[in-house]
């Protein structure tokens, strides 16, 4: 048989007929982005050997990672006095990780997780937006979240003036208030999955209005996107998950100190200690 006699089937987009109405066949976009560890871009070893500030900061960080106890108090170092060259090197080593935190209340700060899970950089600002303190921190969640997380205000469950179109919203607020009071007295965390409930947009907006907005906004970009937003009641958080195409897939309200989704896992902090050794080994052997 000659090769020209072999029948060829063409497959793939454009090879198939359109639908009955003449429309072309369409395909759903698939997720394409996922955050993974990427080693930071570092300068040449000979360029950093004499940078004592950067070496001391990394020496502290390695010791802090090696000695951190899961669930223990955060370990903090003040980098405010670093010279500019050392600061640039520290910035390159730390890079930017998956979680960003904004605090805009009585405490004003911006926090960025580094490429090393459990290693955080927090810069505090005064009322004129001038940086006043630069902290390096090892913790599952930075200390600033606890300081800035909101007040002890109770959830407003008043029914006066609430129309029938919001009938499904009030029981949720009552449930939140009850579990929040229990949690503040030593109870267990509680979560309400709003995605599974028959709530209209006005009802969701009503719940949002009653809970109010707190001073802390957290964004995690591990798989798709997760927004964690504090409310006016410390210990109550909105947690919203989006897929990589920006579609809301899960909408919850959690009663907890800080939602687990934004915390660094103990095993990841152990892994960060090993990764830091590998990063620093060509530069300062005494650190590694």
mmCIF file of C-alpha atoms in Angstrom:
data_model
loop_
_atom_site.group_PDB
_atom_site.id
_atom_site.type_symbol
_atom_site.label_atom_id
_atom_site.label_comp_id
_atom_site.label_asym_id
_atom_site.label_seq_id
_atom_site.Cartn_x
_atom_site.Cartn_y
_atom_site.Cartn_z
ATOM 1 C CA UNK A 1 0.000 0.000 0.000
ATOM 2 C CA UNK A 2 1.270 3.430 -0.900
ATOM 3 C CA UNK A 3 1.466 5.955 1.949
ATOM 4 C CA UNK A 4 -0.779 8.261 -0.045
ATOM 5 C CA UNK A 5 -3.539 5.655 0.149
ATOM 6 C CA UNK A 6 -3.722 5.709 3.958
ATOM 7 C CA UNK A 7 -6.782 7.730 5.093
ATOM 8 C CA UNK A 8 -6.011 10.662 7.386
ATOM 9 C CA UNK A 9 -8.431 11.911 10.084
ATOM 10 C CA UNK A 10 -8.061 15.539 11.112
ATOM 11 C CA UNK A 11 -8.944 16.238 14.752
ATOM 12 C CA UNK A 12 -8.872 19.250 17.060
ATOM 13 C CA UNK A 13 -10.462 22.728 16.993
ATOM 14 C CA UNK A 14 -11.871 23.598 13.591
ATOM 15 C CA UNK A 15 -12.060 19.979 12.437
ATOM 16 C CA UNK A 16 -15.582 19.297 13.723
ATOM 17 C CA UNK A 17 -18.902 20.590 12.362
ATOM 18 C CA UNK A 18 -20.712 23.377 14.127
ATOM 19 C CA UNK A 19 -23.902 22.922 16.153
ATOM 20 C CA UNK A 20 -27.361 22.664 14.686
ATOM 21 C CA UNK A 21 -27.703 26.419 14.763
ATOM 22 C CA UNK A 22 -24.421 26.944 12.970
ATOM 23 C CA UNK A 23 -22.487 28.076 16.046
ATOM 24 C CA UNK A 24 -18.912 26.894 16.360
ATOM 25 C CA UNK A 25 -18.052 24.428 19.096
ATOM 26 C CA UNK A 26 -16.500 26.215 22.101
ATOM 27 C CA UNK A 27 -14.211 24.841 24.807
ATOM 28 C CA UNK A 28 -14.077 25.860 28.452
ATOM 29 C CA UNK A 29 -10.863 27.599 29.489
ATOM 30 C CA UNK A 30 -8.803 25.510 31.846
ATOM 31 C CA UNK A 31 -6.895 26.840 34.869
ATOM 32 C CA UNK A 32 -3.342 27.782 33.952
ATOM 33 C CA UNK A 33 -1.751 29.469 36.994
ATOM 34 C CA UNK A 34 -0.541 27.880 40.210
ATOM 35 C CA UNK A 35 1.939 29.387 42.651
ATOM 36 C CA UNK A 36 5.039 27.288 43.184
ATOM 37 C CA UNK A 37 8.355 27.935 44.877
ATOM 38 C CA UNK A 38 10.808 29.822 42.676
ATOM 39 C CA UNK A 39 14.316 30.415 43.981
ATOM 40 C CA UNK A 40 15.085 34.162 44.208
ATOM 41 C CA UNK A 41 17.470 35.831 41.797
ATOM 42 C CA UNK A 42 20.637 36.523 43.759
ATOM 43 C CA UNK A 43 23.700 38.726 43.096
ATOM 44 C CA UNK A 44 27.160 37.285 42.650
ATOM 45 C CA UNK A 45 28.690 35.939 45.906
ATOM 46 C CA UNK A 46 31.647 38.323 45.796
ATOM 47 C CA UNK A 47 29.238 41.279 45.728
ATOM 48 C CA UNK A 48 27.637 40.458 49.084
ATOM 49 C CA UNK A 49 30.443 39.029 51.218
ATOM 50 C CA UNK A 50 31.158 42.405 52.839
ATOM 51 C CA UNK A 51 27.513 43.289 53.547
ATOM 52 C CA UNK A 52 27.466 42.738 57.299
ATOM 53 C CA UNK A 53 23.884 43.960 57.741
ATOM 54 C CA UNK A 54 22.476 41.456 55.254
ATOM 55 C CA UNK A 55 24.590 38.660 56.731
ATOM 56 C CA UNK A 56 23.406 39.397 60.282
ATOM 57 C CA UNK A 57 19.765 39.522 59.123
ATOM 58 C CA UNK A 58 20.070 36.171 57.350
ATOM 59 C CA UNK A 59 21.977 34.664 60.267
ATOM 60 C CA UNK A 60 19.081 35.656 62.535
ATOM 61 C CA UNK A 61 16.499 34.346 60.060
ATOM 62 C CA UNK A 62 18.179 30.951 59.759
ATOM 63 C CA UNK A 63 18.346 30.596 63.536
ATOM 64 C CA UNK A 64 14.714 31.702 63.877
ATOM 65 C CA UNK A 65 13.501 29.182 61.295
ATOM 66 C CA UNK A 66 15.537 26.392 62.885
ATOM 67 C CA UNK A 67 14.229 27.208 66.365
ATOM 68 C CA UNK A 68 10.601 28.100 65.637
ATOM 69 C CA UNK A 69 8.029 26.082 67.566
ATOM 70 C CA UNK A 70 4.713 25.512 65.705
ATOM 71 C CA UNK A 71 1.955 27.522 67.342
ATOM 72 C CA UNK A 72 4.467 29.514 69.376
ATOM 73 C CA UNK A 73 4.919 33.254 69.558
ATOM 74 C CA UNK A 74 6.209 34.950 66.387
ATOM 75 C CA UNK A 75 9.950 35.631 66.248
ATOM 76 C CA UNK A 76 10.726 39.229 65.236
ATOM 77 C CA UNK A 77 13.739 41.193 64.028
ATOM 78 C CA UNK A 78 13.809 44.933 63.294
ATOM 79 C CA UNK A 79 15.438 45.688 59.916
ATOM 80 C CA UNK A 80 14.758 49.425 60.022
ATOM 81 C CA UNK A 81 18.445 50.326 60.417
ATOM 82 C CA UNK A 82 19.732 48.242 57.486
ATOM 83 C CA UNK A 83 21.874 50.088 54.950
ATOM 84 C CA UNK A 84 20.438 50.291 51.438
ATOM 85 C CA UNK A 85 22.775 47.709 49.883
ATOM 86 C CA UNK A 86 22.023 45.165 52.586
ATOM 87 C CA UNK A 87 18.307 45.900 52.321
ATOM 88 C CA UNK A 88 18.398 45.252 48.570
ATOM 89 C CA UNK A 89 20.066 41.878 49.117
ATOM 90 C CA UNK A 90 17.570 40.919 51.835
ATOM 91 C CA UNK A 91 14.727 41.913 49.497
ATOM 92 C CA UNK A 92 16.150 39.704 46.758
ATOM 93 C CA UNK A 93 16.535 36.743 49.104
ATOM 94 C CA UNK A 94 13.012 37.045 50.507
ATOM 95 C CA UNK A 95 11.165 37.771 47.266
ATOM 96 C CA UNK A 96 7.349 37.786 47.248
ATOM 97 C CA UNK A 97 5.267 34.767 48.207
ATOM 98 C CA UNK A 98 1.583 33.898 48.048
ATOM 99 C CA UNK A 99 0.028 35.965 50.868
ATOM 100 C CA UNK A 100 -0.345 39.758 51.144
ATOM 101 C CA UNK A 101 -1.907 41.573 54.120
ATOM 102 C CA UNK A 102 -3.159 45.151 54.414
ATOM 103 C CA UNK A 103 -3.992 46.679 57.816
ATOM 104 C CA UNK A 104 -5.758 50.055 57.680
ATOM 105 C CA UNK A 105 -7.049 50.807 61.163
ATOM 106 C CA UNK A 106 -5.395 52.284 64.225
ATOM 107 C CA UNK A 107 -2.455 50.109 63.166
ATOM 108 C CA UNK A 108 -1.405 50.819 59.579
ATOM 109 C CA UNK A 109 0.854 48.253 57.981
ATOM 110 C CA UNK A 110 1.583 46.234 54.854
ATOM 111 C CA UNK A 111 2.759 42.627 55.151
ATOM 112 C CA UNK A 112 4.121 40.356 52.434
ATOM 113 C CA UNK A 113 4.943 36.694 52.842
ATOM 114 C CA UNK A 114 8.306 35.832 51.311
ATOM 115 C CA UNK A 115 8.998 32.960 48.917
ATOM 116 C CA UNK A 116 9.834 31.060 52.122
ATOM 117 C CA UNK A 117 6.560 30.012 53.774
ATOM 118 C CA UNK A 118 6.240 31.394 57.305
ATOM 119 C CA UNK A 119 8.723 34.230 56.693
ATOM 120 C CA UNK A 120 6.979 37.611 56.648
ATOM 121 C CA UNK A 121 8.013 41.216 56.033
ATOM 122 C CA UNK A 122 5.874 43.907 57.699
ATOM 123 C CA UNK A 123 6.328 47.648 57.163
ATOM 124 C CA UNK A 124 4.438 50.003 59.518
ATOM 125 C CA UNK A 125 3.373 53.502 58.441
ATOM 126 C CA UNK A 126 2.474 56.684 60.267
ATOM 127 C CA UNK A 127 -0.529 58.892 59.454
ATOM 128 C CA UNK A 128 1.464 60.600 56.677
ATOM 129 C CA UNK A 129 2.283 57.259 54.980
ATOM 130 C CA UNK A 130 5.927 57.383 56.035
ATOM 131 C CA UNK A 131 7.504 54.012 56.829
ATOM 132 C CA UNK A 132 8.420 53.953 60.520
ATOM 133 C CA UNK A 133 9.344 50.306 61.138
ATOM 134 C CA UNK A 134 10.453 47.342 59.011
ATOM 135 C CA UNK A 135 10.047 43.935 60.654
ATOM 136 C CA UNK A 136 11.223 40.490 59.585
ATOM 137 C CA UNK A 137 9.151 37.747 61.178
ATOM 138 C CA UNK A 138 8.916 33.968 61.451
ATOM 139 C CA UNK A 139 5.378 32.822 62.313
ATOM 140 C CA UNK A 140 2.392 30.937 60.975
ATOM 141 C CA UNK A 141 0.622 34.323 60.741
ATOM 142 C CA UNK A 142 2.217 37.726 61.460
ATOM 143 C CA UNK A 143 1.625 39.392 64.813
ATOM 144 C CA UNK A 144 0.160 42.504 63.209
ATOM 145 C CA UNK A 145 -3.019 40.586 62.261
ATOM 146 C CA UNK A 146 -3.745 39.934 65.937
ATOM 147 C CA UNK A 147 -3.096 43.579 66.841
ATOM 148 C CA UNK A 148 -5.244 44.999 64.051
ATOM 149 C CA UNK A 149 -8.033 42.425 63.708
ATOM 150 C CA UNK A 150 -10.890 44.606 64.994
ATOM 151 C CA UNK A 151 -13.046 45.281 68.040
ATOM 152 C CA UNK A 152 -15.188 43.056 70.254
ATOM 153 C CA UNK A 153 -18.426 44.421 68.773
ATOM 154 C CA UNK A 154 -21.377 42.003 68.811
ATOM 155 C CA UNK A 155 -23.194 41.104 65.602
ATOM 156 C CA UNK A 156 -26.260 43.295 65.024
ATOM 157 C CA UNK A 157 -29.328 41.016 64.861
ATOM 158 C CA UNK A 158 -32.054 43.665 65.220
ATOM 159 C CA UNK A 159 -35.130 42.793 63.125
ATOM 160 C CA UNK A 160 -36.758 46.234 63.179
ATOM 161 C CA UNK A 161 -37.440 47.468 59.661
ATOM 162 C CA UNK A 162 -36.145 44.315 57.980
ATOM 163 C CA UNK A 163 -38.460 43.332 55.120
ATOM 164 C CA UNK A 164 -39.561 39.858 54.117
ATOM 165 C CA UNK A 165 -37.156 39.909 51.175
ATOM 166 C CA UNK A 166 -34.336 39.579 53.722
ATOM 167 C CA UNK A 167 -35.929 36.774 55.721
ATOM 168 C CA UNK A 168 -33.116 34.284 55.092
ATOM 169 C CA UNK A 169 -30.393 36.672 56.247
ATOM 170 C CA UNK A 170 -31.436 37.279 59.862
ATOM 171 C CA UNK A 171 -31.125 33.619 61.010
ATOM 172 C CA UNK A 172 -27.552 33.586 59.701
ATOM 173 C CA UNK A 173 -26.705 36.686 61.721
ATOM 174 C CA UNK A 174 -28.284 35.112 64.820
ATOM 175 C CA UNK A 175 -26.206 31.953 64.294
ATOM 176 C CA UNK A 176 -23.023 33.995 63.873
ATOM 177 C CA UNK A 177 -23.682 36.034 67.000
ATOM 178 C CA UNK A 178 -24.327 32.911 69.070
ATOM 179 C CA UNK A 179 -21.184 31.104 67.898
ATOM 180 C CA UNK A 180 -19.079 34.259 68.180
ATOM 181 C CA UNK A 181 -20.087 34.715 71.826
ATOM 182 C CA UNK A 182 -19.318 31.063 72.541
ATOM 183 C CA UNK A 183 -15.964 31.303 70.779
ATOM 184 C CA UNK A 184 -14.969 34.383 72.743
ATOM 185 C CA UNK A 185 -15.703 32.377 75.912
ATOM 186 C CA UNK A 186 -13.383 29.566 74.861
ATOM 187 C CA UNK A 187 -15.577 27.736 72.364
ATOM 188 C CA UNK A 188 -14.632 26.133 69.075
ATOM 189 C CA UNK A 189 -14.366 27.725 65.610
ATOM 190 C CA UNK A 190 -17.444 27.760 63.408
ATOM 191 C CA UNK A 191 -17.994 28.206 59.665
ATOM 192 C CA UNK A 192 -21.101 28.955 57.586
ATOM 193 C CA UNK A 193 -20.971 28.056 53.892
ATOM 194 C CA UNK A 194 -23.099 30.734 52.240
ATOM 195 C CA UNK A 195 -22.607 29.186 48.800
ATOM 196 C CA UNK A 196 -24.935 26.314 49.699
ATOM 197 C CA UNK A 197 -27.701 28.516 51.109
ATOM 198 C CA UNK A 198 -30.647 30.013 49.147
ATOM 199 C CA UNK A 199 -29.527 33.617 49.567
ATOM 200 C CA UNK A 200 -30.308 36.427 47.160
ATOM 201 C CA UNK A 201 -27.860 39.216 46.355
ATOM 202 C CA UNK A 202 -29.784 41.690 48.584
ATOM 203 C CA UNK A 203 -29.562 39.193 51.467
ATOM 204 C CA UNK A 204 -25.800 38.777 51.009
ATOM 205 C CA UNK A 205 -25.400 42.553 50.887
ATOM 206 C CA UNK A 206 -27.491 42.868 54.057
ATOM 207 C CA UNK A 207 -25.255 40.366 55.911
ATOM 208 C CA UNK A 208 -22.196 42.229 54.663
ATOM 209 C CA UNK A 209 -23.623 45.549 55.866
ATOM 210 C CA UNK A 210 -24.537 44.194 59.307
ATOM 211 C CA UNK A 211 -21.107 42.594 59.829
ATOM 212 C CA UNK A 212 -19.295 45.696 58.621
ATOM 213 C CA UNK A 213 -15.711 45.860 57.415
ATOM 214 C CA UNK A 214 -12.744 45.526 59.727
ATOM 215 C CA UNK A 215 -9.214 46.857 59.226
ATOM 216 C CA UNK A 216 -7.556 43.705 57.820
ATOM 217 C CA UNK A 217 -7.669 42.472 54.209
ATOM 218 C CA UNK A 218 -5.713 39.350 53.241
ATOM 219 C CA UNK A 219 -5.115 37.967 49.754
ATOM 220 C CA UNK A 220 -3.747 34.472 49.141
ATOM 221 C CA UNK A 221 -2.748 33.437 45.613
ATOM 222 C CA UNK A 222 -1.864 29.774 46.149
ATOM 223 C CA UNK A 223 -4.499 28.092 43.940
ATOM 224 C CA UNK A 224 -6.603 30.662 42.141
ATOM 225 C CA UNK A 225 -7.317 33.408 44.675
ATOM 226 C CA UNK A 226 -8.650 33.566 48.224
ATOM 227 C CA UNK A 227 -9.798 36.799 49.887
ATOM 228 C CA UNK A 228 -9.970 36.919 53.692
ATOM 229 C CA UNK A 229 -11.631 40.073 55.041
ATOM 230 C CA UNK A 230 -12.070 41.008 58.692
ATOM 231 C CA UNK A 231 -15.377 42.331 59.997
ATOM 232 C CA UNK A 232 -16.145 44.830 62.755
ATOM 233 C CA UNK A 233 -16.281 41.896 65.191
ATOM 234 C CA UNK A 234 -12.823 40.511 65.945
ATOM 235 C CA UNK A 235 -12.924 36.785 65.249
ATOM 236 C CA UNK A 236 -15.454 36.894 62.391
ATOM 237 C CA UNK A 237 -14.055 36.763 58.842
ATOM 238 C CA UNK A 238 -15.365 36.657 55.293
ATOM 239 C CA UNK A 239 -13.479 33.997 53.300
ATOM 240 C CA UNK A 240 -14.054 33.924 49.535
ATOM 241 C CA UNK A 241 -12.405 31.476 47.151
ATOM 242 C CA UNK A 242 -12.065 32.127 43.408
ATOM 243 C CA UNK A 243 -10.778 29.790 40.739
ATOM 244 C CA UNK A 244 -7.985 30.799 38.360
ATOM 245 C CA UNK A 245 -10.573 32.304 36.021
ATOM 246 C CA UNK A 246 -11.844 34.678 38.717
ATOM 247 C CA UNK A 247 -15.148 32.879 39.365
ATOM 248 C CA UNK A 248 -16.359 32.791 42.984
ATOM 249 C CA UNK A 249 -16.493 29.106 43.965
ATOM 250 C CA UNK A 250 -16.896 29.232 47.747
ATOM 251 C CA UNK A 251 -18.218 32.005 49.999
ATOM 252 C CA UNK A 252 -17.991 31.438 53.756
ATOM 253 C CA UNK A 253 -18.115 33.330 57.039
ATOM 254 C CA UNK A 254 -15.781 31.945 59.713
ATOM 255 C CA UNK A 255 -15.691 32.439 63.466
ATOM 256 C CA UNK A 256 -12.020 31.945 64.353
ATOM 257 C CA UNK A 257 -8.946 33.943 65.396
ATOM 258 C CA UNK A 258 -7.484 33.769 61.869
ATOM 259 C CA UNK A 259 -8.686 31.445 59.068
ATOM 260 C CA UNK A 260 -6.367 28.490 58.493
ATOM 261 C CA UNK A 261 -6.148 29.147 54.754
ATOM 262 C CA UNK A 262 -3.719 32.055 55.269
ATOM 263 C CA UNK A 263 -1.527 30.387 57.895
ATOM 264 C CA UNK A 264 1.809 28.799 57.065
ATOM 265 C CA UNK A 265 1.769 25.079 57.867
ATOM 266 C CA UNK A 266 4.418 23.776 60.341
ATOM 267 C CA UNK A 267 5.893 21.426 57.728
ATOM 268 C CA UNK A 268 6.235 24.333 55.283
ATOM 269 C CA UNK A 269 8.205 26.355 57.850
ATOM 270 C CA UNK A 270 10.528 23.377 58.351
ATOM 271 C CA UNK A 271 10.938 23.229 54.571
ATOM 272 C CA UNK A 272 11.696 26.980 54.517
ATOM 273 C CA UNK A 273 14.614 26.427 56.936
ATOM 274 C CA UNK A 274 16.143 23.875 54.552
ATOM 275 C CA UNK A 275 15.553 26.078 51.498
ATOM 276 C CA UNK A 276 17.186 29.089 53.145
ATOM 277 C CA UNK A 277 20.311 27.032 53.840
ATOM 278 C CA UNK A 278 20.504 26.142 50.148
ATOM 279 C CA UNK A 279 20.002 29.764 49.065
ATOM 280 C CA UNK A 280 22.670 31.150 51.410
ATOM 281 C CA UNK A 281 25.289 28.431 51.083
ATOM 282 C CA UNK A 282 27.235 30.132 48.240
ATOM 283 C CA UNK A 283 27.351 33.425 50.135
ATOM 284 C CA UNK A 284 27.962 33.041 53.850
ATOM 285 C CA UNK A 285 29.021 29.547 54.811
ATOM 286 C CA UNK A 286 28.679 30.279 58.522
ATOM 287 C CA UNK A 287 24.983 31.039 57.998
ATOM 288 C CA UNK A 288 24.334 27.787 56.164
#
